[in-house]
Coordinates of C-alpha atoms in Angstrom, one line a residue:
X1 CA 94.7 165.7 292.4
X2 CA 92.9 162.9 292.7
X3 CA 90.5 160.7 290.3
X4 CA 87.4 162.7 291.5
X5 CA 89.2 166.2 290.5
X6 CA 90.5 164.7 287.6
X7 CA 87.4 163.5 286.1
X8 CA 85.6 166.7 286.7
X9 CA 88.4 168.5 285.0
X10 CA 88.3 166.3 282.1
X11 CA 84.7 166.3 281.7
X12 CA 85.0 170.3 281.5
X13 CA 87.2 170.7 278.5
X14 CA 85.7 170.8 274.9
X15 CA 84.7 167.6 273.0
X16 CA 87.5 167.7 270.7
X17 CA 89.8 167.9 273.8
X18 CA 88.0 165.0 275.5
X19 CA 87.8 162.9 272.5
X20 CA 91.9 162.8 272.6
X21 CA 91.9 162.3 276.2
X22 CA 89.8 158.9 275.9
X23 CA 92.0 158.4 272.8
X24 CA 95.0 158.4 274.6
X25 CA 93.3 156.0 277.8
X26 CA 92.2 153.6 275.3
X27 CA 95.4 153.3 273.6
X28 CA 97.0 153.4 276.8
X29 CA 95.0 150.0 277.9
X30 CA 95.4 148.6 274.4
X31 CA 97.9 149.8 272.7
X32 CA 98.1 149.7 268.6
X33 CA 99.7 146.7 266.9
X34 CA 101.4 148.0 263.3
X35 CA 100.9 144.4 261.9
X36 CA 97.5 144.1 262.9
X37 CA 96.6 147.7 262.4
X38 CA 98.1 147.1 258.1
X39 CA 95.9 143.6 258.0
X40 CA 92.9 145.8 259.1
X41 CA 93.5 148.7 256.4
X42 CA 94.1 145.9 253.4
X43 CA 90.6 144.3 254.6
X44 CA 88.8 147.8 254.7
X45 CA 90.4 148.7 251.0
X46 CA 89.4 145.1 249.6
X47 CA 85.9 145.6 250.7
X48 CA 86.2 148.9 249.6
X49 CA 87.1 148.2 246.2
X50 CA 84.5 145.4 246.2
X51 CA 82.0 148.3 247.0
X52 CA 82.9 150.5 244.8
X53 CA 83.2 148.4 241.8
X54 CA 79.6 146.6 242.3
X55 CA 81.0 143.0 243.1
X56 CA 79.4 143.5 246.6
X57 CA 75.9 145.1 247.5
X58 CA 75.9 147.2 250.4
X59 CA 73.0 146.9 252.6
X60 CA 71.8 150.0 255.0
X61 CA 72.6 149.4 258.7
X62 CA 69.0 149.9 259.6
X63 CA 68.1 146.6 257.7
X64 CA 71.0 144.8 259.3
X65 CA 70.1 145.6 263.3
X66 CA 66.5 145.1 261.9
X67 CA 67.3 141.0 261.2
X68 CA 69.5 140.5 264.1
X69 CA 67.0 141.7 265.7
X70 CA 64.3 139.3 264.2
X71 CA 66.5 136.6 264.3
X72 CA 66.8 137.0 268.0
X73 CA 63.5 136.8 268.6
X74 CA 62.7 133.5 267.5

């Protein structure tokens, strides 16, 4: 088979099935570190916590792209 046939067949199964096919690529180029992967998790439940308890405000992602995207233009 070759990368032609194989892209066509991939491209064919259900989006579930595809979704663990570019899984598996993109792991396969960059594969998971554990250490980095548990540094990641304790960031995400700080922040988190910080949401949920009202020490941080959240602000919508709308508002966010809408300064970088004012900021950019000056």
């Amino acid at each position: 088979m070759n990368i032609k046939d194989l892209i066509h067949e991939a491209e064919a199964l259900p989006v579930e099935e595809r979704a663990l096919v570019v899984d598996s690529l993109l792991r396969s180029l960059n594969p998971p570190e554990s250490k980095i992967d548990e540094k990641w998790a304790a960031v995400a439940a700080k922040r988190l916590k910080e949401v949920r308890s009202g020490a941080v405000e959240s602000v919508p992602g709308e508002e966010v792209f809408a300064r970088i995207w004012r900021d950019r233009a000056r």
